[in-house]
């Protein structure tokens, strides 16, 4: 049986000292080390662009290295960073995870929609005849100011609801006999939507990932550009989770699913302890579903739950760029030269390497 791992040989970009990297697949792998030890250079400057090139993706040229093996064990590579998700206000959390398509189908199947011959497109604020003709479905009017910041005013015609009045007359019945039109649904938080659609399994399956990544407070119709960098990263993660729960595309019976490789660079930055717990649950779930997760991380509560740790260093800058230790968190904790190991020794004794301490 082929070894389930990917390997990078002779990585020497920036301060990396010609190191070789072996990453076991179907695991949660943490890349650790002091600041400036070469973690981000190795993952984002060498590993990701090298794999992206292997999969035929456009992007930056990979950093200097001698070779890459093991890409054939994966279906794809995904970098989940904190960059903003476009600039269009027409993109929303509900549309990003695919839930809006299912919600529009439910509205189109309502008795009143059938009488009026409404289609799912009628309930789209991006196109079609159902959206407000004044604001084009934006819910606001954009006024450009020559020397000042642009001004956004709530649309006077639809009062920010994005749709024509007659379209808003169509309502769905949700939990506890509550009724809501499409604008009401877009105004719901993730928590409220999960409650309202308690009997709509398809909608809940696509909205649930937003709750799982800690975005239960965002509204389904909130413009994506208004999210912070950390929220954008978690929305991307929710999008990938939603893809995993969606019906798989038809594929040849003899083509096995090899899983994806997900790359994160310090995803816990700025998160509360409870949010870190939720993030860990999601990362481990990705692994349980047959994927590989590589996380560049300083947070010991994340590192101690990893299946495998690759520690770089021993110092930063010119004093770094070497592999100091590899192995389970317990094994890295036993390496005297590892600064990460020194701190792990205090954490792994009672953690069993799998649960976040309370």
mmCIF file of C-alpha atoms in Angstrom:
data_model
loop_
_atom_site.group_PDB
_atom_site.id
_atom_site.type_symbol
_atom_site.label_atom_id
_atom_site.label_comp_id
_atom_site.label_asym_id
_atom_site.label_seq_id
_atom_site.Cartn_x
_atom_site.Cartn_y
_atom_site.Cartn_z
ATOM 1 C CA UNK A 1 0.000 0.000 0.000
ATOM 2 C CA UNK A 2 1.291 3.468 -0.918
ATOM 3 C CA UNK A 3 2.335 5.684 2.007
ATOM 4 C CA UNK A 4 -0.348 8.234 2.782
ATOM 5 C CA UNK A 5 1.807 11.324 3.010
ATOM 6 C CA UNK A 6 3.057 14.288 1.045
ATOM 7 C CA UNK A 7 6.693 15.341 0.984
ATOM 8 C CA UNK A 8 8.540 18.540 0.177
ATOM 9 C CA UNK A 9 12.285 18.288 -0.446
ATOM 10 C CA UNK A 10 14.979 20.924 -0.038
ATOM 11 C CA UNK A 11 12.794 23.898 0.930
ATOM 12 C CA UNK A 12 15.133 26.896 1.104
ATOM 13 C CA UNK A 13 12.955 29.970 0.617
ATOM 14 C CA UNK A 14 13.869 32.939 2.871
ATOM 15 C CA UNK A 15 15.416 31.486 6.054
ATOM 16 C CA UNK A 16 14.512 27.827 5.415
ATOM 17 C CA UNK A 17 17.695 25.758 5.503
ATOM 18 C CA UNK A 18 16.987 23.281 2.692
ATOM 19 C CA UNK A 19 14.627 21.271 4.875
ATOM 20 C CA UNK A 20 12.582 18.218 3.974
ATOM 21 C CA UNK A 21 8.959 18.062 5.113
ATOM 22 C CA UNK A 22 6.817 14.944 5.485
ATOM 23 C CA UNK A 23 3.137 15.432 6.259
ATOM 24 C CA UNK A 24 0.969 12.407 7.139
ATOM 25 C CA UNK A 25 -2.438 12.588 5.490
ATOM 26 C CA UNK A 26 -5.914 12.246 7.057
ATOM 27 C CA UNK A 27 -4.538 13.940 10.170
ATOM 28 C CA UNK A 28 -4.629 17.284 11.977
ATOM 29 C CA UNK A 29 -1.061 18.551 11.625
ATOM 30 C CA UNK A 30 0.281 21.615 13.457
ATOM 31 C CA UNK A 31 3.286 23.559 12.194
ATOM 32 C CA UNK A 32 4.789 25.248 15.249
ATOM 33 C CA UNK A 33 7.789 27.339 16.266
ATOM 34 C CA UNK A 34 8.725 30.768 17.539
ATOM 35 C CA UNK A 35 7.894 33.841 15.462
ATOM 36 C CA UNK A 36 10.165 34.082 12.434
ATOM 37 C CA UNK A 37 11.056 30.398 12.455
ATOM 38 C CA UNK A 38 9.781 29.914 8.880
ATOM 39 C CA UNK A 39 6.314 28.447 9.444
ATOM 40 C CA UNK A 40 4.337 30.696 7.099
ATOM 41 C CA UNK A 41 7.111 30.623 4.501
ATOM 42 C CA UNK A 42 7.045 26.831 4.500
ATOM 43 C CA UNK A 43 3.258 26.489 4.333
ATOM 44 C CA UNK A 44 2.113 29.511 2.307
ATOM 45 C CA UNK A 45 5.302 30.194 0.367
ATOM 46 C CA UNK A 46 6.341 26.670 -0.591
ATOM 47 C CA UNK A 47 3.850 23.900 0.208
ATOM 48 C CA UNK A 48 0.609 25.551 -0.906
ATOM 49 C CA UNK A 49 1.835 27.071 -4.201
ATOM 50 C CA UNK A 50 3.681 23.833 -5.035
ATOM 51 C CA UNK A 51 0.511 21.778 -4.524
ATOM 52 C CA UNK A 52 -1.606 24.390 -6.309
ATOM 53 C CA UNK A 53 0.747 24.137 -9.285
ATOM 54 C CA UNK A 54 0.462 20.340 -9.190
ATOM 55 C CA UNK A 55 -3.330 20.711 -9.430
ATOM 56 C CA UNK A 56 -3.055 23.173 -12.309
ATOM 57 C CA UNK A 57 -4.206 26.223 -10.346
ATOM 58 C CA UNK A 58 -3.087 29.715 -11.266
ATOM 59 C CA UNK A 59 -1.097 31.555 -8.625
ATOM 60 C CA UNK A 60 2.286 32.637 -7.410
ATOM 61 C CA UNK A 61 5.321 30.525 -8.199
ATOM 62 C CA UNK A 62 6.303 28.270 -5.286
ATOM 63 C CA UNK A 63 9.296 29.217 -3.168
ATOM 64 C CA UNK A 64 12.617 27.526 -3.797
ATOM 65 C CA UNK A 65 12.562 23.786 -3.198
ATOM 66 C CA UNK A 66 13.839 20.649 -4.907
ATOM 67 C CA UNK A 67 10.654 18.658 -5.314
ATOM 68 C CA UNK A 68 7.192 17.607 -4.176
ATOM 69 C CA UNK A 69 5.692 14.125 -3.910
ATOM 70 C CA UNK A 70 2.312 12.839 -2.836
ATOM 71 C CA UNK A 71 -0.083 15.260 -4.554
ATOM 72 C CA UNK A 72 -1.744 12.253 -6.157
ATOM 73 C CA UNK A 73 -3.058 11.217 -2.748
ATOM 74 C CA UNK A 74 -5.281 14.329 -2.645
ATOM 75 C CA UNK A 75 -8.291 15.646 -4.542
ATOM 76 C CA UNK A 76 -7.435 19.308 -3.984
ATOM 77 C CA UNK A 77 -5.598 21.831 -1.807
ATOM 78 C CA UNK A 78 -7.382 24.760 -0.155
ATOM 79 C CA UNK A 79 -5.835 27.761 1.614
ATOM 80 C CA UNK A 80 -8.330 29.115 4.162
ATOM 81 C CA UNK A 81 -6.953 32.545 5.054
ATOM 82 C CA UNK A 82 -8.395 35.783 6.460
ATOM 83 C CA UNK A 83 -8.548 37.676 3.165
ATOM 84 C CA UNK A 84 -11.882 39.306 2.405
ATOM 85 C CA UNK A 85 -14.394 37.397 0.263
ATOM 86 C CA UNK A 86 -14.816 39.820 -2.613
ATOM 87 C CA UNK A 87 -16.306 43.295 -2.472
ATOM 88 C CA UNK A 88 -19.830 42.769 -3.746
ATOM 89 C CA UNK A 89 -22.618 43.463 -1.269
ATOM 90 C CA UNK A 90 -24.750 40.887 -3.084
ATOM 91 C CA UNK A 91 -22.829 38.023 -1.517
ATOM 92 C CA UNK A 92 -24.270 36.890 1.815
ATOM 93 C CA UNK A 93 -23.573 34.080 4.319
ATOM 94 C CA UNK A 94 -26.710 32.271 3.124
ATOM 95 C CA UNK A 95 -25.646 32.410 -0.523
ATOM 96 C CA UNK A 96 -22.041 31.522 0.293
ATOM 97 C CA UNK A 97 -22.976 28.182 1.892
ATOM 98 C CA UNK A 98 -25.667 27.455 -0.701
ATOM 99 C CA UNK A 99 -28.613 27.736 1.684
ATOM 100 C CA UNK A 100 -30.238 30.605 -0.201
ATOM 101 C CA UNK A 101 -30.845 28.441 -3.264
ATOM 102 C CA UNK A 102 -32.757 25.907 -1.177
ATOM 103 C CA UNK A 103 -34.700 28.660 0.623
ATOM 104 C CA UNK A 104 -35.735 30.228 -2.694
ATOM 105 C CA UNK A 105 -37.003 26.832 -3.868
ATOM 106 C CA UNK A 106 -39.146 26.547 -0.746
ATOM 107 C CA UNK A 107 -40.682 29.961 -1.412
ATOM 108 C CA UNK A 108 -41.313 29.041 -5.054
ATOM 109 C CA UNK A 109 -43.148 25.900 -3.908
ATOM 110 C CA UNK A 110 -45.494 27.857 -1.614
ATOM 111 C CA UNK A 111 -49.178 27.676 -2.682
ATOM 112 C CA UNK A 112 -49.384 31.393 -3.418
ATOM 113 C CA UNK A 113 -46.247 31.225 -5.560
ATOM 114 C CA UNK A 114 -47.739 28.370 -7.586
ATOM 115 C CA UNK A 115 -50.884 30.407 -8.237
ATOM 116 C CA UNK A 116 -48.800 33.424 -9.292
ATOM 117 C CA UNK A 117 -46.350 31.251 -11.228
ATOM 118 C CA UNK A 118 -43.392 32.499 -9.245
ATOM 119 C CA UNK A 119 -40.113 30.647 -9.731
ATOM 120 C CA UNK A 120 -37.009 30.460 -7.499
ATOM 121 C CA UNK A 121 -35.645 33.316 -9.598
ATOM 122 C CA UNK A 122 -38.474 35.532 -8.416
ATOM 123 C CA UNK A 123 -36.984 35.391 -4.925
ATOM 124 C CA UNK A 124 -33.504 36.416 -6.048
ATOM 125 C CA UNK A 125 -32.252 39.924 -5.279
ATOM 126 C CA UNK A 126 -29.453 39.524 -7.834
ATOM 127 C CA UNK A 127 -31.628 39.115 -10.923
ATOM 128 C CA UNK A 128 -35.176 38.543 -12.064
ATOM 129 C CA UNK A 129 -38.398 40.472 -11.740
ATOM 130 C CA UNK A 130 -38.973 40.008 -8.015
ATOM 131 C CA UNK A 131 -36.310 42.394 -6.801
ATOM 132 C CA UNK A 132 -36.913 46.062 -6.120
ATOM 133 C CA UNK A 133 -36.575 48.004 -9.409
ATOM 134 C CA UNK A 134 -35.335 51.130 -7.659
ATOM 135 C CA UNK A 135 -32.270 49.698 -5.878
ATOM 136 C CA UNK A 136 -31.883 46.594 -8.050
ATOM 137 C CA UNK A 137 -32.130 44.323 -5.006
ATOM 138 C CA UNK A 138 -29.342 45.998 -3.046
ATOM 139 C CA UNK A 139 -31.650 47.380 -0.379
ATOM 140 C CA UNK A 140 -29.824 50.693 -0.505
ATOM 141 C CA UNK A 141 -28.831 53.378 -2.970
ATOM 142 C CA UNK A 142 -25.170 54.164 -3.515
ATOM 143 C CA UNK A 143 -24.378 57.851 -3.838
ATOM 144 C CA UNK A 144 -20.855 58.691 -4.989
ATOM 145 C CA UNK A 145 -19.294 61.721 -3.331
ATOM 146 C CA UNK A 146 -16.537 63.420 -5.263
ATOM 147 C CA UNK A 147 -14.322 64.439 -2.352
ATOM 148 C CA UNK A 148 -15.883 62.517 0.537
ATOM 149 C CA UNK A 149 -16.609 58.884 1.332
ATOM 150 C CA UNK A 150 -19.481 57.388 -0.653
ATOM 151 C CA UNK A 151 -22.879 57.422 1.032
ATOM 152 C CA UNK A 152 -25.276 54.462 1.260
ATOM 153 C CA UNK A 153 -28.940 55.300 1.863
ATOM 154 C CA UNK A 154 -31.701 52.820 2.636
ATOM 155 C CA UNK A 155 -33.858 52.404 -0.462
ATOM 156 C CA UNK A 156 -37.012 54.510 -0.120
ATOM 157 C CA UNK A 157 -39.023 52.168 -2.344
ATOM 158 C CA UNK A 158 -38.456 48.858 -0.553
ATOM 159 C CA UNK A 159 -37.229 50.221 2.797
ATOM 160 C CA UNK A 160 -34.127 48.020 2.538
ATOM 161 C CA UNK A 161 -36.107 44.803 2.029
ATOM 162 C CA UNK A 162 -34.748 44.298 -1.512
ATOM 163 C CA UNK A 163 -37.962 42.911 -3.040
ATOM 164 C CA UNK A 164 -41.238 44.104 -4.539
ATOM 165 C CA UNK A 165 -44.204 44.292 -2.162
ATOM 166 C CA UNK A 166 -46.124 41.574 -3.991
ATOM 167 C CA UNK A 167 -43.200 39.141 -3.643
ATOM 168 C CA UNK A 168 -43.066 39.807 0.091
ATOM 169 C CA UNK A 169 -46.700 38.718 0.338
ATOM 170 C CA UNK A 170 -45.529 35.103 -0.040
ATOM 171 C CA UNK A 171 -44.756 33.651 3.374
ATOM 172 C CA UNK A 172 -43.469 30.359 4.678
ATOM 173 C CA UNK A 173 -44.674 28.791 7.894
ATOM 174 C CA UNK A 174 -41.885 27.873 10.273
ATOM 175 C CA UNK A 175 -41.527 26.661 13.839
ATOM 176 C CA UNK A 176 -44.256 27.502 16.351
ATOM 177 C CA UNK A 177 -46.575 28.672 13.559
ATOM 178 C CA UNK A 178 -44.389 31.673 12.732
ATOM 179 C CA UNK A 179 -44.660 33.054 9.199
ATOM 180 C CA UNK A 180 -41.908 34.883 7.316
ATOM 181 C CA UNK A 181 -41.339 36.302 3.858
ATOM 182 C CA UNK A 182 -38.007 36.225 2.029
ATOM 183 C CA UNK A 183 -36.884 39.563 3.518
ATOM 184 C CA UNK A 184 -37.724 38.308 7.019
ATOM 185 C CA UNK A 185 -35.624 35.200 6.424
ATOM 186 C CA UNK A 186 -32.647 37.215 5.186
ATOM 187 C CA UNK A 187 -32.908 39.308 8.344
ATOM 188 C CA UNK A 188 -32.705 36.268 10.626
ATOM 189 C CA UNK A 189 -29.553 35.367 12.488
ATOM 190 C CA UNK A 190 -28.168 31.884 11.952
ATOM 191 C CA UNK A 191 -29.619 30.798 15.298
ATOM 192 C CA UNK A 192 -33.048 32.197 14.429
ATOM 193 C CA UNK A 193 -32.979 30.548 10.996
ATOM 194 C CA UNK A 194 -32.119 27.145 12.449
ATOM 195 C CA UNK A 195 -35.114 27.471 14.737
ATOM 196 C CA UNK A 196 -37.488 28.723 12.023
ATOM 197 C CA UNK A 197 -36.455 25.973 9.556
ATOM 198 C CA UNK A 198 -36.518 23.219 12.179
ATOM 199 C CA UNK A 199 -38.554 21.016 9.810
ATOM 200 C CA UNK A 200 -36.607 21.877 6.644
ATOM 201 C CA UNK A 201 -33.757 19.393 6.738
ATOM 202 C CA UNK A 202 -32.050 20.603 3.552
ATOM 203 C CA UNK A 203 -31.906 24.209 4.784
ATOM 204 C CA UNK A 204 -30.682 23.252 8.255
ATOM 205 C CA UNK A 205 -27.914 21.079 6.810
ATOM 206 C CA UNK A 206 -26.470 24.056 4.914
ATOM 207 C CA UNK A 207 -27.015 26.683 7.639
ATOM 208 C CA UNK A 208 -25.710 24.493 10.473
ATOM 209 C CA UNK A 209 -22.026 24.867 9.439
ATOM 210 C CA UNK A 210 -22.306 28.616 10.093
ATOM 211 C CA UNK A 211 -23.264 27.842 13.671
ATOM 212 C CA UNK A 212 -20.549 25.213 14.015
ATOM 213 C CA UNK A 213 -17.793 27.690 13.128
ATOM 214 C CA UNK A 214 -19.084 30.254 15.623
ATOM 215 C CA UNK A 215 -21.033 32.556 13.279
ATOM 216 C CA UNK A 216 -24.409 31.925 14.880
ATOM 217 C CA UNK A 217 -24.912 35.674 15.393
ATOM 218 C CA UNK A 218 -24.549 36.815 11.756
ATOM 219 C CA UNK A 219 -27.657 37.435 9.654
ATOM 220 C CA UNK A 220 -28.301 35.289 6.609
ATOM 221 C CA UNK A 221 -28.541 38.347 4.362
ATOM 222 C CA UNK A 222 -25.648 40.324 5.815
ATOM 223 C CA UNK A 223 -23.327 41.579 3.058
ATOM 224 C CA UNK A 224 -20.144 39.510 3.172
ATOM 225 C CA UNK A 225 -17.799 42.553 2.811
ATOM 226 C CA UNK A 226 -18.989 43.745 6.245
ATOM 227 C CA UNK A 227 -17.444 40.696 7.943
ATOM 228 C CA UNK A 228 -14.073 40.949 9.673
ATOM 229 C CA UNK A 229 -11.049 38.989 8.480
ATOM 230 C CA UNK A 230 -11.563 36.321 11.132
ATOM 231 C CA UNK A 231 -15.254 36.044 10.317
ATOM 232 C CA UNK A 232 -14.436 35.760 6.619
ATOM 233 C CA UNK A 233 -12.050 32.900 7.370
ATOM 234 C CA UNK A 234 -14.702 31.075 9.364
ATOM 235 C CA UNK A 235 -17.270 31.690 6.623
ATOM 236 C CA UNK A 236 -14.904 30.064 4.127
ATOM 237 C CA UNK A 237 -14.577 27.114 6.475
ATOM 238 C CA UNK A 238 -18.370 26.896 6.779
ATOM 239 C CA UNK A 239 -18.607 26.926 2.997
ATOM 240 C CA UNK A 240 -16.352 23.892 2.750
ATOM 241 C CA UNK A 241 -18.322 22.098 5.455
ATOM 242 C CA UNK A 242 -21.521 22.829 3.545
ATOM 243 C CA UNK A 243 -19.985 21.286 0.427
ATOM 244 C CA UNK A 244 -19.275 18.122 2.395
ATOM 245 C CA UNK A 245 -22.879 17.776 3.577
ATOM 246 C CA UNK A 246 -24.383 18.642 0.185
ATOM 247 C CA UNK A 247 -25.294 15.774 -2.171
ATOM 248 C CA UNK A 248 -22.070 14.686 -3.903
ATOM 249 C CA UNK A 249 -21.798 15.162 -7.673
ATOM 250 C CA UNK A 250 -22.029 12.116 -9.854
ATOM 251 C CA UNK A 251 -18.637 10.557 -10.314
ATOM 252 C CA UNK A 252 -17.323 7.364 -11.827
ATOM 253 C CA UNK A 253 -17.653 4.402 -9.521
ATOM 254 C CA UNK A 254 -13.962 3.584 -9.884
ATOM 255 C CA UNK A 255 -12.761 7.057 -8.840
ATOM 256 C CA UNK A 256 -12.253 7.087 -5.050
ATOM 257 C CA UNK A 257 -12.501 10.233 -2.943
ATOM 258 C CA UNK A 258 -9.024 11.060 -1.662
ATOM 259 C CA UNK A 259 -9.904 14.063 0.462
ATOM 260 C CA UNK A 260 -8.674 17.632 0.406
ATOM 261 C CA UNK A 261 -5.754 19.318 2.130
ATOM 262 C CA UNK A 262 -6.840 22.397 4.106
ATOM 263 C CA UNK A 263 -4.224 24.961 5.146
ATOM 264 C CA UNK A 264 -4.773 27.517 7.935
ATOM 265 C CA UNK A 265 -2.426 30.213 9.249
ATOM 266 C CA UNK A 266 -3.139 30.967 12.930
ATOM 267 C CA UNK A 267 -6.948 30.653 12.708
ATOM 268 C CA UNK A 268 -7.373 31.181 16.483
ATOM 269 C CA UNK A 269 -6.095 34.773 16.391
ATOM 270 C CA UNK A 270 -8.587 36.993 18.208
ATOM 271 C CA UNK A 271 -10.930 34.154 19.147
ATOM 272 C CA UNK A 272 -12.493 33.625 22.562
ATOM 273 C CA UNK A 273 -11.776 30.325 24.339
ATOM 274 C CA UNK A 274 -15.247 29.029 23.463
ATOM 275 C CA UNK A 275 -14.727 29.947 19.800
ATOM 276 C CA UNK A 276 -11.416 28.064 19.848
ATOM 277 C CA UNK A 277 -13.272 25.006 21.116
ATOM 278 C CA UNK A 278 -15.781 25.268 18.259
ATOM 279 C CA UNK A 279 -12.989 25.698 15.723
ATOM 280 C CA UNK A 280 -11.209 22.604 17.015
ATOM 281 C CA UNK A 281 -14.392 20.569 16.723
ATOM 282 C CA UNK A 282 -14.712 21.632 13.086
ATOM 283 C CA UNK A 283 -11.066 20.939 12.236
ATOM 284 C CA UNK A 284 -11.271 17.447 13.719
ATOM 285 C CA UNK A 285 -14.546 16.889 11.869
ATOM 286 C CA UNK A 286 -12.828 17.715 8.578
ATOM 287 C CA UNK A 287 -10.245 15.055 9.380
ATOM 288 C CA UNK A 288 -12.927 12.534 10.353
ATOM 289 C CA UNK A 289 -14.490 13.099 6.925
ATOM 290 C CA UNK A 290 -11.246 11.981 5.240
ATOM 291 C CA UNK A 291 -9.428 15.278 4.773
ATOM 292 C CA UNK A 292 -6.047 16.562 5.936
ATOM 293 C CA UNK A 293 -5.718 19.764 7.950
ATOM 294 C CA UNK A 294 -2.451 21.683 8.377
ATOM 295 C CA UNK A 295 -2.522 24.543 10.871
ATOM 296 C CA UNK A 296 0.231 27.085 11.532
ATOM 297 C CA UNK A 297 -0.437 27.807 15.180
ATOM 298 C CA UNK A 298 0.955 29.111 18.490
ATOM 299 C CA UNK A 299 -2.098 28.235 20.599
ATOM 300 C CA UNK A 300 -1.149 25.346 22.880
ATOM 301 C CA UNK A 301 -4.773 24.267 23.261
ATOM 302 C CA UNK A 302 -4.780 23.597 19.516
ATOM 303 C CA UNK A 303 -1.298 22.095 19.343
ATOM 304 C CA UNK A 304 -1.931 19.563 22.099
ATOM 305 C CA UNK A 305 -4.954 18.149 20.218
ATOM 306 C CA UNK A 306 -3.000 17.638 16.975
ATOM 307 C CA UNK A 307 -2.315 14.187 15.586
ATOM 308 C CA UNK A 308 1.122 15.305 14.425
ATOM 309 C CA UNK A 309 3.363 18.298 15.167
ATOM 310 C CA UNK A 310 6.194 19.691 13.033
ATOM 311 C CA UNK A 311 8.221 22.180 15.070
ATOM 312 C CA UNK A 312 10.512 24.653 13.304
ATOM 313 C CA UNK A 313 13.258 26.771 14.779
ATOM 314 C CA UNK A 314 15.014 26.619 17.073
ATOM 315 C CA UNK A 315 14.998 30.445 16.938
ATOM 316 C CA UNK A 316 13.614 33.100 14.584
ATOM 317 C CA UNK A 317 15.250 34.730 11.566
ATOM 318 C CA UNK A 318 18.656 33.347 10.653
ATOM 319 C CA UNK A 319 18.518 31.207 13.777
ATOM 320 C CA UNK A 320 15.477 29.368 12.474
ATOM 321 C CA UNK A 321 14.412 27.550 9.335
ATOM 322 C CA UNK A 322 15.204 24.051 10.592
ATOM 323 C CA UNK A 323 13.015 21.136 11.654
ATOM 324 C CA UNK A 324 13.585 20.831 15.406
ATOM 325 C CA UNK A 325 11.107 18.073 16.208
ATOM 326 C CA UNK A 326 8.346 15.979 14.642
ATOM 327 C CA UNK A 327 5.864 13.579 16.134
ATOM 328 C CA UNK A 328 2.866 13.522 18.415
ATOM 329 C CA UNK A 329 2.525 16.355 20.943
ATOM 330 C CA UNK A 330 3.897 14.023 23.621
ATOM 331 C CA UNK A 331 6.939 13.179 21.489
ATOM 332 C CA UNK A 332 7.659 16.832 20.704
ATOM 333 C CA UNK A 333 7.324 17.621 24.414
ATOM 334 C CA UNK A 334 10.287 15.290 25.052
ATOM 335 C CA UNK A 335 12.667 17.148 22.694
ATOM 336 C CA UNK A 336 14.904 19.436 24.816
ATOM 337 C CA UNK A 337 15.790 21.719 21.882
ATOM 338 C CA UNK A 338 12.147 22.548 21.151
ATOM 339 C CA UNK A 339 10.735 25.726 22.693
ATOM 340 C CA UNK A 340 7.261 24.478 21.820
ATOM 341 C CA UNK A 341 8.052 21.190 23.536
ATOM 342 C CA UNK A 342 9.007 22.992 26.727
ATOM 343 C CA UNK A 343 5.545 24.547 26.964
ATOM 344 C CA UNK A 344 3.795 21.376 25.840
ATOM 345 C CA UNK A 345 5.305 19.418 28.735
ATOM 346 C CA UNK A 346 3.127 21.436 31.080
ATOM 347 C CA UNK A 347 -0.018 20.797 29.033
ATOM 348 C CA UNK A 348 0.006 17.225 27.731
ATOM 349 C CA UNK A 349 0.198 15.453 31.083
ATOM 350 C CA UNK A 350 -3.537 15.647 31.755
ATOM 351 C CA UNK A 351 -4.850 16.522 28.279
ATOM 352 C CA UNK A 352 -4.414 13.110 26.565
ATOM 353 C CA UNK A 353 -3.767 15.123 23.381
ATOM 354 C CA UNK A 354 -7.439 15.189 22.378
ATOM 355 C CA UNK A 355 -9.604 17.441 24.524
ATOM 356 C CA UNK A 356 -9.496 21.171 25.159
ATOM 357 C CA UNK A 357 -9.070 21.781 28.864
ATOM 358 C CA UNK A 358 -11.785 23.671 30.619
#
